[in-house]
Amino acid sequence: MIDISEILENFRAFIKSKGLKYTPEREEILIEILKYKDHFDVDELHMELKKKGSKISKASIYRTLPLLIEAGYIQEVYKQEGRAYYEVVINKLPHLHFICIKCKKVEEIIDPKLIELIQEHAKKKEFHLLSYHLEIFGTCLECRKGGMV
Amino acid sequence: MIDISEILENFRAFIKSKGLKYTPEREEILIEILKYKDHFDVDELHMELKKKGSKISKASIYRTLPLLIEAGYIQEVYKQEGRAYYEVVINKLPHLHFICIKCKKVEEIIDPKLIELIQEHAKKKEFHLLSYHLEIFGTCLECRKGGMV
DNA sequence: TCTCTATTGAGATCTAATTTCAATTTTGAT
DNA sequence: ATCAAAATTGAAATTAGATCTCAATAGAGA
Ligand SMILES: [Mn+2]
Ligand SMILES: [Mn+2]
Ligand SMILES: [Zn+2]
Ligand SMILES: [Zn+2]
């Protein structure tokens, strides 16, 4: 479970440490994002905020996401059809994604051995690792079997 | 080494098998692409063709790439700054990419153990694997050390 | 309260990728 | 070789996610 008030305080400190201003918009976006258990995109987030009566613009969302990434709360996980998808990574192990190109279902696979291999390579190459994109595209069993597209 | 005439014959058969027409444009694009040893994007390819006097339009390139992917000659390897990058995968082992976000250098890492792990997961999940995106973003040693951006 | 500066929303802009459409080309049949 | 049907082409229009511009507003320290 995630302790929201602790994260908000953390975020406030992060924002101030960068000489930026802690605005209601930034906080509201963070609070909303923390509710996501799965992947989300900007449109989805914006609609969700609107549904709750918020007037936050997409521009502000686009401006806030990089801050949340830098603060380490979220990551961009993959792009599909020209659209970027994000996920909360607090208390979440690195993992790879099996993405069905038919039904768009995304399955997460956690494999510490795999992540370890990657980190070994990074270490060997003296590469400072910032983020992963481990996506496997294909078709899931259900979609191969039949109908349901 | 790649046997071009064999591939062209192969491509012709592929195109015909789909009830499509084998045009000089499609062949020219394939021939040009087969020359690439590294990653390329549409703009680069288009300029390269133009430089050689070709009048092939970007639209035709955009229309041909999916065919070449389907035929198994190339793959989309990653997207950066809204642009897709491709590579020839004939006689090429699956591999991951370390991408430096500063100098944009891309390093390929071949690790059969890693690929095997992924294939095991796919098998376990009964997922029919079509393509990988294994990209690791970060900074290379040179860029961390200093100047050269 | 005051002042400096960052931030906001709305809309303009950017640009990779896709679509449209009339002219042209391929291809198989005659 | 000629023909007709259907696919393909290039050019330009369009789409859409992401970024940028800018005037109005709000945060934060003095
Ligand atoms: Mn995930
Ligand atoms: Mn590669
Ligand atoms: Zn599926
Ligand atoms: Zn670098």
Short mmCIF file of C-alpha atoms (C1' of nucleotides) and ligand atoms in Angstrom, two decimals:
data_model
loop_
_atom_site.label_atom_id
_atom_site.label_comp_id
_atom_site.label_asym_id
_atom_site.label_seq_id
_atom_site.Cartn_x
_atom_site.Cartn_y
_atom_site.Cartn_z
CA MET A 1 0.00 0.00 0.00
CA ILE A 2 1.07 3.56 -0.73
CA ASP A 3 1.08 6.30 1.92
CA ILE A 4 -0.29 9.27 -0.02
CA SER A 5 0.42 12.03 2.47
CA GLU A 6 4.02 10.93 2.71
CA ILE A 7 4.38 11.01 -1.06
CA LEU A 8 2.77 14.43 -1.32
CA GLU A 9 5.19 15.78 1.27
CA ASN A 10 7.98 14.16 -0.65
CA PHE A 11 6.79 15.72 -3.88
CA ARG A 12 6.52 19.14 -2.24
CA ALA A 13 10.13 18.85 -1.11
CA PHE A 14 11.18 17.72 -4.58
CA ILE A 15 9.42 20.63 -6.24
CA LYS A 16 10.86 23.17 -3.83
CA SER A 17 14.35 21.69 -4.16
CA LYS A 18 14.12 22.56 -7.84
CA GLY A 19 13.05 26.14 -7.13
CA LEU A 20 9.60 25.44 -8.56
CA LYS A 21 6.19 26.18 -7.07
CA TYR A 22 3.93 23.66 -5.44
CA THR A 23 0.58 24.19 -7.14
CA PRO A 24 -2.84 22.62 -6.58
CA GLU A 25 -2.73 21.38 -10.17
CA ARG A 26 0.48 19.46 -9.66
CA GLU A 27 -0.77 17.95 -6.45
CA GLU A 28 -4.12 17.01 -7.95
CA ILE A 29 -2.46 15.28 -10.88
CA LEU A 30 -0.19 13.31 -8.58
CA ILE A 31 -3.08 12.25 -6.33
CA GLU A 32 -5.08 11.08 -9.33
CA ILE A 33 -2.16 9.19 -10.82
CA LEU A 34 -1.47 7.36 -7.58
CA LYS A 35 -4.89 5.75 -7.89
CA TYR A 36 -3.92 3.93 -11.06
CA LYS A 37 -3.13 0.26 -10.56
CA ASP A 38 -2.49 -0.26 -14.25
CA HIS A 39 -1.20 1.65 -17.24
CA PHE A 40 -2.67 4.97 -18.28
CA ASP A 41 -2.27 7.65 -20.93
CA VAL A 42 -2.72 11.41 -20.95
CA ASP A 43 -6.21 11.36 -22.44
CA GLU A 44 -7.46 8.86 -19.93
CA LEU A 45 -6.01 10.83 -17.04
CA HIS A 46 -7.42 14.07 -18.35
CA MET A 47 -10.91 12.61 -18.72
CA GLU A 48 -10.72 11.10 -15.26
CA LEU A 49 -9.84 14.50 -13.79
CA LYS A 50 -12.60 16.20 -15.75
CA LYS A 51 -15.12 13.64 -14.55
CA LYS A 52 -14.28 14.74 -11.01
CA GLY A 53 -14.91 18.39 -11.80
CA SER A 54 -11.30 19.36 -12.22
CA LYS A 55 -10.45 22.03 -14.78
CA ILE A 56 -6.84 21.04 -15.20
CA SER A 57 -5.70 21.34 -18.81
CA LYS A 58 -3.89 18.74 -20.85
CA ALA A 59 -1.02 21.20 -21.15
CA SER A 60 -0.54 21.04 -17.40
CA ILE A 61 -0.65 17.27 -17.46
CA TYR A 62 1.98 17.19 -20.19
CA ARG A 63 4.07 19.59 -18.13
CA THR A 64 3.69 17.66 -14.89
CA LEU A 65 4.43 14.15 -16.12
CA PRO A 66 8.15 14.77 -16.66
CA LEU A 67 8.37 16.08 -13.09
CA LEU A 68 6.70 12.95 -11.74
CA ILE A 69 9.06 10.81 -13.78
CA GLU A 70 12.06 12.76 -12.51
CA ALA A 71 10.77 12.42 -8.96
CA GLY A 72 10.61 8.67 -9.51
CA TYR A 73 6.87 8.14 -9.04
CA ILE A 74 5.99 7.09 -12.56
CA GLN A 75 7.62 5.82 -15.72
CA GLU A 76 6.78 5.88 -19.37
CA VAL A 77 6.33 2.20 -20.13
CA TYR A 78 5.54 1.98 -23.80
CA LYS A 79 4.26 3.78 -26.84
CA GLN A 80 1.59 2.41 -29.07
CA GLU A 81 -0.11 4.04 -32.03
CA GLY A 82 1.73 7.27 -31.36
CA ARG A 83 0.53 7.44 -27.78
CA ALA A 84 2.63 7.13 -24.63
CA TYR A 85 1.56 4.99 -21.70
CA TYR A 86 2.67 5.42 -18.11
CA GLU A 87 2.53 3.54 -14.84
CA VAL A 88 3.17 4.19 -11.18
CA VAL A 89 6.40 2.53 -10.13
CA ILE A 90 6.30 3.16 -6.39
CA ASN A 91 6.89 -0.16 -4.64
CA LYS A 92 6.86 -1.88 -7.99
CA LEU A 93 9.53 -4.19 -9.32
CA PRO A 94 10.87 -3.68 -12.83
CA HIS A 95 9.05 -5.99 -15.21
CA LEU A 96 8.40 -6.66 -18.83
CA HIS A 97 5.17 -6.36 -20.78
CA PHE A 98 3.54 -8.80 -23.11
CA ILE A 99 1.28 -6.70 -25.29
CA CYS A 100 -1.35 -8.34 -27.46
CA ILE A 101 -1.57 -6.41 -30.71
CA LYS A 102 -5.12 -7.63 -31.24
CA CYS A 103 -6.97 -7.04 -27.97
CA LYS A 104 -4.37 -4.57 -26.60
CA LYS A 105 -4.23 -6.49 -23.33
CA VAL A 106 -1.00 -5.94 -21.41
CA GLU A 107 0.41 -8.60 -19.15
CA GLU A 108 3.20 -7.88 -16.72
CA ILE A 109 5.96 -10.37 -16.11
CA ILE A 110 8.25 -9.93 -13.16
CA ASP A 111 11.52 -11.77 -13.54
CA PRO A 112 14.36 -10.69 -11.26
CA LYS A 113 16.78 -12.88 -13.18
CA LEU A 114 16.06 -10.98 -16.36
CA ILE A 115 16.44 -7.60 -14.73
CA GLU A 116 19.66 -8.74 -13.15
CA LEU A 117 21.04 -9.74 -16.54
CA ILE A 118 20.27 -6.30 -17.90
CA GLN A 119 21.88 -4.58 -14.96
CA GLU A 120 24.98 -6.70 -15.41
CA HIS A 121 25.25 -5.59 -19.02
CA ALA A 122 24.78 -1.97 -18.01
CA LYS A 123 27.48 -2.29 -15.39
CA LYS A 124 29.86 -3.93 -17.83
CA LYS A 125 29.29 -1.17 -20.40
CA GLU A 126 29.45 1.51 -17.69
CA PHE A 127 26.06 2.67 -18.82
CA HIS A 128 24.00 4.65 -16.32
CA LEU A 129 20.57 3.14 -16.53
CA LEU A 130 17.58 5.48 -16.33
CA SER A 131 14.59 3.54 -17.64
CA TYR A 132 13.58 0.35 -19.35
CA HIS A 133 11.31 -0.48 -22.21
CA LEU A 134 10.84 -4.21 -22.21
CA GLU A 135 7.88 -4.88 -24.41
CA ILE A 136 7.04 -8.03 -26.25
CA PHE A 137 4.45 -7.71 -28.97
CA GLY A 138 2.43 -10.63 -30.17
CA THR A 139 -0.94 -12.29 -29.82
CA CYS A 140 -2.47 -13.80 -26.73
CA LEU A 141 -4.00 -17.26 -26.61
CA GLU A 142 -7.58 -15.99 -26.56
CA CYS A 143 -7.05 -13.84 -29.65
CA ARG A 144 -5.39 -16.67 -31.53
CA LYS A 145 -8.15 -19.08 -30.66
CA GLY A 146 -10.89 -17.09 -32.21
CA GLY A 147 -13.41 -14.35 -32.53
CA MET A 148 -13.06 -11.90 -29.71
CA VAL A 149 -10.54 -9.70 -31.61
CA MET B 1 26.47 -11.75 -45.92
CA ILE B 2 23.06 -11.30 -47.49
CA ASP B 3 22.16 -12.68 -50.93
CA ILE B 4 20.18 -9.85 -52.45
CA SER B 5 18.79 -11.57 -55.52
CA GLU B 6 17.48 -14.38 -53.38
CA ILE B 7 15.74 -11.93 -51.10
CA LEU B 8 14.24 -10.02 -54.00
CA GLU B 9 12.85 -13.23 -55.42
CA ASN B 10 11.54 -14.05 -51.99
CA PHE B 11 9.91 -10.65 -51.70
CA ARG B 12 8.32 -10.97 -55.12
CA ALA B 13 6.81 -14.29 -54.05
CA PHE B 14 5.59 -12.73 -50.80
CA ILE B 15 3.99 -9.81 -52.60
CA LYS B 16 2.30 -12.04 -55.13
CA SER B 17 1.09 -14.42 -52.46
CA LYS B 18 -0.81 -11.49 -51.01
CA GLY B 19 -2.36 -10.60 -54.34
CA LEU B 20 -0.36 -7.38 -54.49
CA LYS B 21 1.77 -5.96 -57.29
CA TYR B 22 5.51 -6.09 -57.46
CA THR B 23 6.50 -2.53 -58.29
CA PRO B 24 9.89 -0.93 -58.97
CA GLU B 25 9.28 1.34 -55.96
CA ARG B 26 8.88 -1.56 -53.58
CA GLU B 27 11.94 -3.30 -54.93
CA GLU B 28 14.03 -0.14 -54.81
CA ILE B 29 13.08 0.50 -51.20
CA LEU B 30 13.98 -3.04 -50.21
CA ILE B 31 17.32 -2.90 -52.02
CA GLU B 32 18.18 0.38 -50.31
CA ILE B 33 17.15 -0.89 -46.89
CA LEU B 34 19.26 -4.01 -47.22
CA LYS B 35 22.33 -1.78 -47.36
CA TYR B 36 21.78 -0.51 -43.84
CA LYS B 37 24.06 -2.07 -41.25
CA ASP B 38 22.60 0.05 -38.44
CA HIS B 39 19.29 1.65 -37.49
CA PHE B 40 17.47 3.99 -39.81
CA ASP B 41 14.33 6.10 -39.96
CA VAL B 42 11.99 7.12 -42.78
CA ASP B 43 13.53 10.54 -43.34
CA GLU B 44 17.01 9.13 -43.57
CA LEU B 45 15.93 6.46 -46.03
CA HIS B 46 14.02 8.95 -48.12
CA MET B 47 16.99 11.30 -48.35
CA GLU B 48 19.26 8.42 -49.23
CA LEU B 49 16.97 7.41 -52.08
CA LYS B 50 16.70 10.99 -53.29
CA LYS B 51 20.46 11.35 -53.26
CA LYS B 52 20.57 8.46 -55.73
CA GLY B 53 18.10 10.15 -58.06
CA SER B 54 15.09 8.19 -56.97
CA LYS B 55 11.73 9.95 -56.99
CA ILE B 56 10.07 7.61 -54.53
CA SER B 57 7.76 9.48 -52.16
CA LYS B 58 7.67 9.22 -48.40
CA ALA B 59 4.12 7.95 -48.72
CA SER B 60 5.39 4.93 -50.61
CA ILE B 61 8.06 4.34 -48.01
CA TYR B 62 5.46 4.49 -45.24
CA ARG B 63 3.33 2.08 -47.23
CA THR B 64 6.15 -0.34 -47.95
CA LEU B 65 7.67 -0.63 -44.47
CA PRO B 66 4.77 -2.65 -43.01
CA LEU B 67 5.13 -5.09 -45.90
CA LEU B 68 8.84 -5.51 -45.24
CA ILE B 69 8.10 -6.06 -41.56
CA GLU B 70 5.44 -8.62 -42.39
CA ALA B 71 7.83 -10.35 -44.77
CA GLY B 72 10.31 -10.56 -41.93
CA TYR B 73 13.12 -8.47 -43.40
CA ILE B 74 13.03 -5.56 -41.00
CA GLN B 75 11.71 -4.66 -37.56
CA GLU B 76 10.74 -1.48 -35.85
CA VAL B 77 13.24 -1.35 -33.03
CA TYR B 78 12.43 1.75 -31.06
CA LYS B 79 10.74 5.13 -31.07
CA GLN B 80 12.42 8.28 -29.94
CA GLU B 81 11.14 11.83 -30.08
CA GLY B 82 8.07 10.71 -31.95
CA ARG B 83 10.07 8.99 -34.64
CA ALA B 84 10.28 5.28 -35.38
CA TYR B 85 13.57 3.54 -36.06
CA TYR B 86 14.02 0.32 -37.98
CA GLU B 87 16.68 -2.27 -38.65
CA VAL B 88 17.29 -5.18 -40.97
CA VAL B 89 16.90 -8.43 -39.08
CA ILE B 90 17.98 -10.92 -41.71
CA ASN B 91 20.66 -13.16 -40.19
CA LYS B 92 20.57 -11.06 -37.06
CA LEU B 93 20.11 -12.37 -33.56
CA PRO B 94 17.55 -10.72 -31.29
CA HIS B 95 19.30 -8.20 -29.07
CA LEU B 96 18.69 -5.31 -26.75
CA HIS B 97 19.61 -1.67 -27.18
CA PHE B 98 21.33 0.65 -24.80
CA ILE B 99 20.32 4.11 -25.93
CA CYS B 100 22.13 7.17 -24.61
CA ILE B 101 19.60 9.95 -24.16
CA LYS B 102 22.34 12.56 -24.48
CA CYS B 103 24.39 11.60 -27.54
CA LYS B 104 21.68 9.29 -28.99
CA LYS B 105 24.27 6.56 -29.50
CA VAL B 106 22.75 3.09 -29.67
CA GLU B 107 24.66 0.05 -28.56
CA GLU B 108 23.47 -3.46 -29.30
CA ILE B 109 23.81 -6.22 -26.76
CA ILE B 110 23.35 -9.79 -27.83
CA ASP B 111 22.54 -12.10 -24.95
CA PRO B 112 21.06 -15.47 -25.86
CA LYS B 113 20.36 -16.17 -22.21
CA LEU B 114 18.14 -13.11 -21.99
CA ILE B 115 16.25 -13.94 -25.16
CA GLU B 116 15.80 -17.48 -23.93
CA LEU B 117 14.27 -16.21 -20.69
CA ILE B 118 11.79 -14.13 -22.64
CA GLN B 119 10.87 -17.01 -24.90
CA GLU B 120 10.30 -19.19 -21.87
CA HIS B 121 7.88 -16.66 -20.44
CA ALA B 122 6.08 -16.41 -23.77
CA LYS B 123 5.78 -20.17 -23.93
CA LYS B 124 4.48 -20.39 -20.39
CA LYS B 125 1.86 -17.71 -21.07
CA GLU B 126 1.02 -19.23 -24.46
CA PHE B 127 1.79 -15.91 -26.03
CA HIS B 128 2.67 -15.90 -29.72
CA LEU B 129 5.67 -13.66 -29.96
CA LEU B 130 5.93 -11.31 -32.93
CA SER B 131 8.49 -8.69 -32.03
CA TYR B 132 10.60 -7.36 -29.22
CA HIS B 133 11.32 -3.90 -27.90
CA LEU B 134 14.18 -4.21 -25.48
CA GLU B 135 15.48 -0.73 -24.97
CA ILE B 136 17.41 0.58 -22.04
CA PHE B 137 17.60 4.35 -21.79
CA GLY B 138 20.34 6.07 -19.85
CA THR B 139 23.64 7.86 -20.27
CA CYS B 140 26.86 6.47 -21.64
CA LEU B 141 30.21 6.81 -19.90
CA GLU B 142 31.49 9.48 -22.29
CA CYS B 143 28.42 11.68 -21.81
CA ARG B 144 28.60 11.37 -18.04
CA LYS B 145 32.27 12.25 -18.02
CA GLY B 146 31.85 15.56 -19.65
CA GLY B 147 31.53 17.95 -22.52
CA MET B 148 30.74 16.13 -25.74
CA VAL B 149 26.98 16.29 -25.10
"C1'" DT C 1 1.09 43.61 1.48
"C1'" DC C 2 4.29 43.79 -2.25
"C1'" DT C 3 7.06 42.12 -5.94
"C1'" DC C 4 9.29 38.79 -8.64
"C1'" DT C 5 8.80 34.79 -11.06
"C1'" DA C 6 6.76 30.44 -12.12
"C1'" DT C 7 2.50 28.49 -13.72
"C1'" DT C 8 -1.77 28.17 -15.78
"C1'" DG C 9 -5.36 27.40 -19.65
"C1'" DA C 10 -6.48 28.19 -24.31
"C1'" DG C 11 -5.23 27.99 -28.52
"C1'" DA C 12 -1.54 28.04 -32.00
"C1'" DT C 13 2.03 25.30 -33.76
"C1'" DC C 14 4.85 21.34 -34.85
"C1'" DT C 15 5.58 17.11 -37.16
"C1'" DA C 16 5.43 12.01 -37.89
"C1'" DA C 17 2.25 9.28 -39.85
"C1'" DT C 18 -2.00 8.37 -42.43
"C1'" DT C 19 -5.41 9.24 -45.81
"C1'" DT C 20 -7.37 10.97 -50.14
"C1'" DC C 21 -7.60 11.09 -54.96
"C1'" DA C 22 -6.67 11.43 -59.80
"C1'" DA C 23 -3.23 9.64 -62.84
"C1'" DT C 24 -0.46 5.74 -63.77
"C1'" DT C 25 1.15 1.07 -63.69
"C1'" DT C 26 0.93 -3.81 -63.06
"C1'" DT C 27 -0.91 -8.11 -64.33
"C1'" DG C 28 -3.65 -11.70 -66.07
"C1'" DA C 29 -6.82 -12.68 -69.70
"C1'" DT C 30 -8.00 -12.30 -74.33
"C1'" DA D 1 0.11 -7.23 -78.45
"C1'" DT D 2 -4.06 -5.30 -76.59
"C1'" DC D 3 -7.25 -4.71 -73.06
"C1'" DA D 4 -9.63 -4.11 -68.68
"C1'" DA D 5 -9.70 -4.48 -63.76
"C1'" DA D 6 -7.54 -3.49 -59.77
"C1'" DA D 7 -3.59 -1.96 -57.20
"C1'" DT D 8 -0.12 1.68 -56.67
"C1'" DT D 9 1.87 5.95 -57.07
"C1'" DG D 10 3.08 11.02 -55.76
"C1'" DA D 11 1.34 15.23 -54.03
"C1'" DA D 12 -1.24 17.37 -51.01
"C1'" DA D 13 -4.59 17.35 -47.33
"C1'" DT D 14 -5.53 15.59 -42.93
"C1'" DT D 15 -4.96 13.62 -38.32
"C1'" DA D 16 -3.45 13.62 -33.76
"C1'" DG D 17 -0.14 13.48 -29.91
"C1'" DA D 18 2.93 16.49 -28.04
"C1'" DT D 19 5.00 21.02 -27.50
"C1'" DC D 20 5.06 25.94 -27.49
"C1'" DT D 21 3.29 30.81 -26.95
"C1'" DC D 22 1.39 34.24 -24.31
"C1'" DA D 23 -1.43 37.03 -21.42
"C1'" DA D 24 -3.54 36.43 -17.00
"C1'" DT D 25 -2.96 34.48 -12.54
"C1'" DA D 26 -1.06 32.61 -8.42
"C1'" DG D 27 2.82 31.03 -5.29
"C1'" DA D 28 6.40 32.38 -2.09
"C1'" DG D 29 9.77 34.99 0.19
"C1'" DA D 30 10.68 39.72 1.84
MN MN E 1 3.76 -2.38 -16.15
MN MN E 2 19.56 -3.26 -33.24
ZN ZN E 3 -5.30 -10.64 -27.26
ZN ZN E 4 26.16 9.34 -24.74
#
